[in-house]
Amino acid sequence: MKFPIKKPVKPKKQRLLPRIHIKIHNGQFEILGMGTWYSYWRDPYHLLLTIPWSGFLILICIFYVLINALFALAYLAGGDCIANAQPGSFLDAFFFSVQTLASIGYGAMYPKTTYANIIVTIEAMIGLVGIAVMTGLAFTRFSRPTARVIFSNVAVITPHENMPTFMFRTANQRRNFILEAHMRVYLMRDEITAEGEFIRRFHDLKLVRNQTPNFTLSWVVMHQIDKFSPLYGMTAELLSQTNTTIIISLSGIDETVSQVVHTRHTYAADDIIWNSRFVNIFHHTNDGHRYIDYKHFHDVLPLE
């Protein structure tokens, strides 16, 4: 009994990802071309949400002109099909398309043939969908929750409670509350495994306090450098040699819009100042009240 010989199945060709170029500067990784908004043309929805407002408005204008020009050519292809329009006039056909697409309908020009009515029906449907899509995109861009949180330009390593402590400051620039604010801090550096392989490894930094119920003014985030800390035994030179980067992630609920907001910040090795402390920004008035002076929010002083 002979069995049929099956032909080998060739695997389908998969689309390879483009080569990604990475630049390392001062311990921070930069993906070249990542911030270029026009590189996302294969994902138009993401493109329209991430490009600047100027680019968003320019794309809408270009699309609006092009679609009206296409329908104007369609009307011209039907001959003298628009009442009160000059035969063969592109401008009259174009502005009739504008009135149809936006459902304006002034009444001076109107379709007078079956062909024109069919084109008007198609354009009216496209206009309804287009207006809904553009309105939704504009609303999404306006309604995206954002956190206006400022981080100190530098971080410090200074003694606190008789322990060397990594510190940085953050403040809410809006005069409202970020509820249930949660802070996560990661250390990322180059390491060599036991097998001799290079690896870019993440470490969690345990914080003295990693969350607050109401974040409204300022917050000094602290990590004690004990023997279990990834910063234990490190020096400024070692931080630079291992391309160490401190990554900050803050999230919480904005009480105004009742939506989750998040922001992030990074500190390179050169942004960490050793044996210094932040300038005090809390002060007392003569009548016993306290106030915050944000003029010295980023300032540090060397330890005496």
CSV table of C-alpha atoms in Angstrom, one decimal:
chain,number,residue,atom,x,y,z
A,1,MET,CA,0.0,0.0,0.0
A,2,LYS,CA,1.5,3.3,-1.1
A,3,PHE,CA,1.0,6.4,1.0
A,4,PRO,CA,0.8,9.7,-0.7
A,5,ILE,CA,3.9,11.8,-0.3
A,6,LYS,CA,3.1,15.1,1.3
A,7,LYS,CA,4.9,18.2,0.1
A,8,PRO,CA,6.8,20.0,2.8
A,9,VAL,CA,4.9,23.1,4.0
A,10,LYS,CA,6.9,26.2,3.8
A,11,PRO,CA,6.6,28.6,6.7
A,12,LYS,CA,4.9,31.8,6.0
A,13,LYS,CA,7.2,34.8,5.7
A,14,GLN,CA,6.7,37.1,8.6
A,15,ARG,CA,7.3,40.8,8.4
A,16,LEU,CA,10.5,41.6,10.2
A,17,LEU,CA,10.6,44.6,12.5
A,18,PRO,CA,12.8,47.4,11.3
A,19,ARG,CA,16.2,47.8,12.9
A,20,ILE,CA,16.0,49.9,16.0
A,21,HIS,CA,18.9,52.2,16.8
A,22,ILE,CA,19.6,53.0,20.5
A,23,LYS,CA,21.8,55.8,21.7
A,24,ILE,CA,23.1,55.8,25.3
A,25,HIS,CA,23.9,59.2,26.8
A,26,ASN,CA,24.6,59.7,30.5
A,27,GLY,CA,23.0,56.4,31.4
A,28,GLN,CA,19.8,57.2,29.5
A,29,PHE,CA,18.6,55.1,26.6
A,30,GLU,CA,17.3,57.0,23.6
A,31,ILE,CA,15.5,55.2,20.8
A,32,LEU,CA,16.4,57.2,17.7
A,33,GLY,CA,13.3,58.3,15.7
A,34,MET,CA,10.9,57.3,18.5
A,35,GLY,CA,9.6,60.9,19.0
A,36,THR,CA,9.0,61.5,15.3
A,37,TRP,CA,5.3,61.6,15.0
A,38,TYR,CA,5.2,60.9,11.2
A,39,SER,CA,6.8,57.5,11.8
A,40,TYR,CA,3.4,56.1,13.0
A,41,TRP,CA,1.7,56.3,9.6
A,42,ARG,CA,0.9,52.6,9.7
A,43,ASP,CA,-1.3,53.3,12.8
A,44,PRO,CA,-3.4,56.2,11.8
A,45,TYR,CA,-5.5,56.3,15.0
A,46,HIS,CA,-2.4,56.5,17.2
A,47,LEU,CA,-0.9,59.0,14.8
A,48,LEU,CA,-3.9,61.3,15.1
A,49,LEU,CA,-3.8,61.1,18.9
A,50,THR,CA,-0.1,61.8,19.3
A,51,ILE,CA,0.8,64.4,16.7
A,52,PRO,CA,0.9,68.0,17.8
A,53,TRP,CA,-2.3,70.1,17.4
A,54,SER,CA,-0.8,71.9,14.5
A,55,GLY,CA,-0.2,68.7,12.6
A,56,PHE,CA,-3.6,67.4,13.5
A,57,LEU,CA,-5.4,70.5,12.1
A,58,ILE,CA,-3.2,70.5,9.0
A,59,LEU,CA,-4.1,66.8,8.3
A,60,ILE,CA,-7.8,67.6,8.8
A,61,CYS,CA,-7.6,70.5,6.3
A,62,ILE,CA,-5.7,68.4,3.7
A,63,PHE,CA,-8.2,65.6,4.0
A,64,TYR,CA,-11.2,68.0,3.8
A,65,VAL,CA,-9.9,69.7,0.7
A,66,LEU,CA,-8.9,66.4,-1.0
A,67,ILE,CA,-12.3,64.7,-0.4
A,68,ASN,CA,-14.2,67.7,-1.7
A,69,ALA,CA,-11.9,67.9,-4.7
A,70,LEU,CA,-12.6,64.2,-5.5
A,71,PHE,CA,-16.4,64.7,-5.3
A,72,ALA,CA,-16.1,67.8,-7.4
A,73,LEU,CA,-14.4,65.8,-10.1
A,74,ALA,CA,-17.2,63.2,-9.7
A,75,TYR,CA,-19.8,65.9,-10.3
A,76,LEU,CA,-18.0,67.2,-13.3
A,77,ALA,CA,-17.9,63.7,-14.7
A,78,GLY,CA,-21.7,63.7,-14.8
A,79,GLY,CA,-21.8,66.7,-17.1
A,80,ASP,CA,-24.4,69.5,-16.4
A,81,CYS,CA,-25.9,67.8,-13.3
A,82,ILE,CA,-25.9,70.7,-10.8
A,83,ALA,CA,-28.6,73.3,-11.1
A,84,ASN,CA,-27.5,77.0,-11.1
A,85,ALA,CA,-23.8,75.9,-11.6
A,86,GLN,CA,-21.7,76.9,-14.5
A,87,PRO,CA,-21.2,73.8,-16.7
A,88,GLY,CA,-17.6,72.6,-16.4
A,89,SER,CA,-16.8,74.9,-13.4
A,90,PHE,CA,-14.6,73.1,-10.9
A,91,LEU,CA,-15.1,75.8,-8.3
A,92,ASP,CA,-18.9,75.6,-8.5
A,93,ALA,CA,-18.7,71.8,-8.2
A,94,PHE,CA,-16.1,72.1,-5.3
A,95,PHE,CA,-18.3,74.5,-3.3
A,96,PHE,CA,-21.4,72.4,-4.0
A,97,SER,CA,-19.5,69.4,-2.5
A,98,VAL,CA,-18.6,71.5,0.5
A,99,GLN,CA,-22.2,72.3,1.1
A,100,THR,CA,-23.2,68.7,0.7
A,101,LEU,CA,-20.5,67.2,2.9
A,102,ALA,CA,-21.3,69.6,5.7
A,103,SER,CA,-25.1,69.3,5.3
A,104,ILE,CA,-25.3,73.1,4.8
A,105,GLY,CA,-27.6,73.1,1.7
A,106,TYR,CA,-28.1,76.8,0.9
A,107,GLY,CA,-30.4,75.9,-1.9
A,108,ALA,CA,-28.9,78.0,-4.7
A,109,MET,CA,-27.3,74.9,-6.2
A,110,TYR,CA,-28.9,71.5,-6.1
A,111,PRO,CA,-28.7,68.1,-8.0
A,112,LYS,CA,-30.9,67.9,-11.0
A,113,THR,CA,-30.1,64.4,-12.4
A,114,THR,CA,-30.2,60.9,-11.0
A,115,TYR,CA,-26.4,60.6,-11.3
A,116,ALA,CA,-25.9,63.7,-9.1
A,117,ASN,CA,-28.4,62.5,-6.5
A,118,ILE,CA,-26.5,59.2,-6.2
A,119,ILE,CA,-23.2,61.1,-5.7
A,120,VAL,CA,-24.9,63.4,-3.2
A,121,THR,CA,-26.2,60.4,-1.2
A,122,ILE,CA,-22.7,58.8,-1.1
A,123,GLU,CA,-21.1,62.1,0.0
A,124,ALA,CA,-23.8,62.8,2.6
A,125,MET,CA,-23.1,59.4,4.2
A,126,ILE,CA,-19.3,60.0,4.1
A,127,GLY,CA,-19.9,63.4,5.6
A,128,LEU,CA,-21.9,62.0,8.6
A,129,VAL,CA,-19.2,59.4,9.3
A,130,GLY,CA,-16.3,61.8,8.8
A,131,ILE,CA,-17.8,64.4,11.2
A,132,ALA,CA,-18.4,61.8,13.8
A,133,VAL,CA,-14.9,60.5,13.5
A,134,MET,CA,-13.2,63.9,13.6
A,135,THR,CA,-15.4,65.0,16.6
A,136,GLY,CA,-14.5,61.9,18.5
A,137,LEU,CA,-10.8,62.3,17.8
A,138,ALA,CA,-10.8,66.0,18.9
A,139,PHE,CA,-12.8,65.1,22.0
A,140,THR,CA,-10.4,62.3,22.9
A,141,ARG,CA,-7.4,64.7,22.5
A,142,PHE,CA,-9.1,67.3,24.7
A,143,SER,CA,-10.3,64.8,27.4
A,144,ARG,CA,-7.1,62.8,27.8
A,145,PRO,CA,-6.2,63.1,31.6
A,146,THR,CA,-2.7,64.5,32.2
A,147,ALA,CA,-0.8,65.0,35.4
A,148,ARG,CA,1.0,68.3,35.9
A,149,VAL,CA,3.7,67.0,38.3
A,150,ILE,CA,7.1,68.5,38.7
A,151,PHE,CA,10.2,66.6,39.8
A,152,SER,CA,13.4,68.1,41.2
A,153,ASN,CA,16.1,68.6,38.6
A,154,VAL,CA,18.5,66.5,40.7
A,155,ALA,CA,18.3,63.7,43.3
A,156,VAL,CA,20.6,63.6,46.3
A,157,ILE,CA,22.2,61.0,48.5
A,158,THR,CA,22.4,62.3,52.1
A,159,PRO,CA,22.2,60.9,55.6
A,160,HIS,CA,18.7,60.6,57.0
A,161,GLU,CA,17.9,58.9,60.4
A,162,ASN,CA,21.6,57.9,60.5
A,163,MET,CA,21.2,56.0,57.1
A,164,PRO,CA,22.5,57.1,53.7
A,165,THR,CA,19.3,57.8,51.8
A,166,PHE,CA,18.5,58.5,48.1
A,167,MET,CA,16.0,61.4,47.9
A,168,PHE,CA,14.2,63.5,45.3
A,169,ARG,CA,11.3,65.9,45.5
A,170,THR,CA,8.1,66.1,43.6
A,171,ALA,CA,5.2,68.5,43.7
A,172,ASN,CA,1.7,68.8,42.2
A,173,GLN,CA,1.5,71.9,40.0
A,174,ARG,CA,-2.3,71.9,40.0
A,175,ARG,CA,-4.1,73.2,43.1
A,176,ASN,CA,-6.1,70.0,43.5
A,177,PHE,CA,-5.6,66.5,45.0
A,178,ILE,CA,-4.2,63.5,43.3
A,179,LEU,CA,-5.9,60.8,45.3
A,180,GLU,CA,-4.2,57.5,46.3
A,181,ALA,CA,-1.0,58.6,44.6
A,182,HIS,CA,1.4,55.6,44.2
A,183,MET,CA,5.1,56.0,43.6
A,184,ARG,CA,7.4,53.3,42.1
A,185,VAL,CA,11.1,53.8,41.7
A,186,TYR,CA,13.3,51.5,39.6
A,187,LEU,CA,17.1,51.3,39.2
A,188,MET,CA,18.3,50.2,35.7
A,189,ARG,CA,22.0,49.4,35.0
A,190,ASP,CA,24.3,47.3,33.0
A,191,GLU,CA,25.3,44.0,34.6
A,192,ILE,CA,27.2,40.8,33.7
A,193,THR,CA,25.6,37.5,34.6
A,194,ALA,CA,27.4,34.5,36.1
A,195,GLU,CA,27.6,33.1,32.6
A,196,GLY,CA,29.4,36.2,31.4
A,197,GLU,CA,26.5,37.6,29.4
A,198,PHE,CA,25.6,41.3,29.3
A,199,ILE,CA,22.2,42.2,30.6
A,200,ARG,CA,20.3,45.5,31.3
A,201,ARG,CA,18.7,44.7,34.6
A,202,PHE,CA,15.9,46.4,36.6
A,203,HIS,CA,15.9,46.6,40.4
A,204,ASP,CA,13.0,47.8,42.6
A,205,LEU,CA,14.0,50.5,45.1
A,206,LYS,CA,12.1,50.1,48.4
A,207,LEU,CA,10.7,53.4,49.5
A,208,VAL,CA,10.2,54.7,53.0
A,209,ARG,CA,6.7,55.7,51.9
A,210,ASN,CA,5.5,54.8,48.4
A,211,GLN,CA,1.9,56.1,48.6
A,212,THR,CA,-0.1,59.0,49.9
A,213,PRO,CA,-3.8,59.4,50.2
A,214,ASN,CA,-3.7,63.1,49.1
A,215,PHE,CA,-0.9,64.4,47.0
A,216,THR,CA,-1.3,68.2,46.6
A,217,LEU,CA,1.8,70.2,47.7
A,218,SER,CA,5.1,68.4,47.7
A,219,TRP,CA,6.5,65.0,48.5
A,220,VAL,CA,10.0,64.0,49.4
A,221,VAL,CA,10.5,60.4,48.2
A,222,MET,CA,13.2,58.5,50.1
A,223,HIS,CA,15.0,55.2,49.7
A,224,GLN,CA,17.3,54.0,52.5
A,225,ILE,CA,20.6,52.5,51.2
A,226,ASP,CA,21.0,49.5,53.4
A,227,LYS,CA,22.8,46.3,52.6
A,228,PHE,CA,19.8,45.0,50.7
A,229,SER,CA,19.7,48.1,48.4
A,230,PRO,CA,20.9,48.0,44.8
A,231,LEU,CA,22.7,51.3,45.6
A,232,TYR,CA,24.7,49.7,48.5
A,233,GLY,CA,28.4,50.1,48.0
A,234,MET,CA,27.9,52.2,44.8
A,235,THR,CA,29.9,55.3,44.1
A,236,ALA,CA,29.4,58.1,41.6
A,237,GLU,CA,32.0,56.5,39.3
A,238,LEU,CA,30.4,53.1,39.4
A,239,LEU,CA,27.0,54.6,38.6
A,240,SER,CA,28.5,56.2,35.5
A,241,GLN,CA,30.4,53.1,34.5
A,242,THR,CA,27.3,50.9,34.7
A,243,ASN,CA,25.0,53.5,32.9
A,244,THR,CA,22.7,53.6,35.9
A,245,THR,CA,19.4,55.2,35.5
A,246,ILE,CA,16.7,55.8,38.1
A,247,ILE,CA,13.2,55.6,36.7
A,248,ILE,CA,10.3,57.2,38.6
A,249,SER,CA,6.7,56.3,38.0
A,250,LEU,CA,3.8,58.1,39.7
A,251,SER,CA,0.1,57.3,39.3
A,252,GLY,CA,-3.1,58.4,41.0
A,253,ILE,CA,-6.6,59.6,40.6
A,254,ASP,CA,-7.2,63.2,39.7
A,255,GLU,CA,-10.1,64.4,41.9
A,256,THR,CA,-11.3,66.9,39.4
A,257,VAL,CA,-11.9,64.5,36.5
A,258,SER,CA,-12.0,61.3,38.6
A,259,GLN,CA,-9.6,59.6,36.2
A,260,VAL,CA,-6.3,57.9,36.6
A,261,VAL,CA,-3.3,60.1,35.7
A,262,HIS,CA,0.3,59.0,35.5
A,263,THR,CA,3.7,60.6,34.8
A,264,ARG,CA,7.3,59.5,34.9
A,265,HIS,CA,10.7,60.9,35.3
A,266,THR,CA,14.3,59.7,35.0
A,267,TYR,CA,17.5,60.5,36.8
A,268,ALA,CA,20.9,59.7,35.2
A,269,ALA,CA,24.0,59.1,37.1
A,270,ASP,CA,25.1,62.8,36.7
A,271,ASP,CA,21.8,63.9,38.1
A,272,ILE,CA,22.5,62.3,41.5
A,273,ILE,CA,24.4,64.6,43.8
A,274,TRP,CA,26.3,63.0,46.7
A,275,ASN,CA,26.6,64.4,50.2
A,276,SER,CA,24.1,67.2,49.7
A,277,ARG,CA,20.7,68.0,50.9
A,278,PHE,CA,17.7,69.9,49.5
A,279,VAL,CA,17.1,73.5,50.6
A,280,ASN,CA,14.2,73.7,53.0
A,281,ILE,CA,11.1,75.1,51.3
A,282,PHE,CA,8.8,75.0,54.3
A,283,HIS,CA,8.7,78.2,56.3
A,284,HIS,CA,6.7,79.7,59.2
A,285,THR,CA,5.0,83.1,59.3
A,286,ASN,CA,5.0,85.4,62.3
A,287,ASP,CA,1.4,84.4,63.1
A,288,GLY,CA,2.2,80.7,63.3
A,289,HIS,CA,1.1,79.6,59.8
A,290,ARG,CA,3.3,77.7,57.4
A,291,TYR,CA,3.9,78.3,53.7
A,292,ILE,CA,5.9,76.7,50.9
A,293,ASP,CA,8.4,78.6,48.8
A,294,TYR,CA,8.8,76.8,45.5
A,295,LYS,CA,11.6,79.2,44.4
A,296,HIS,CA,14.2,76.8,45.9
A,297,PHE,CA,12.4,73.6,44.9
A,298,HIS,CA,15.4,72.4,42.9
A,299,ASP,CA,18.2,73.9,45.0
A,300,VAL,CA,20.6,71.8,47.1
A,301,LEU,CA,23.3,72.5,49.6
A,302,PRO,CA,26.5,70.6,50.3
A,303,LEU,CA,26.7,69.0,53.7
A,304,GLU,CA,29.0,70.7,56.2
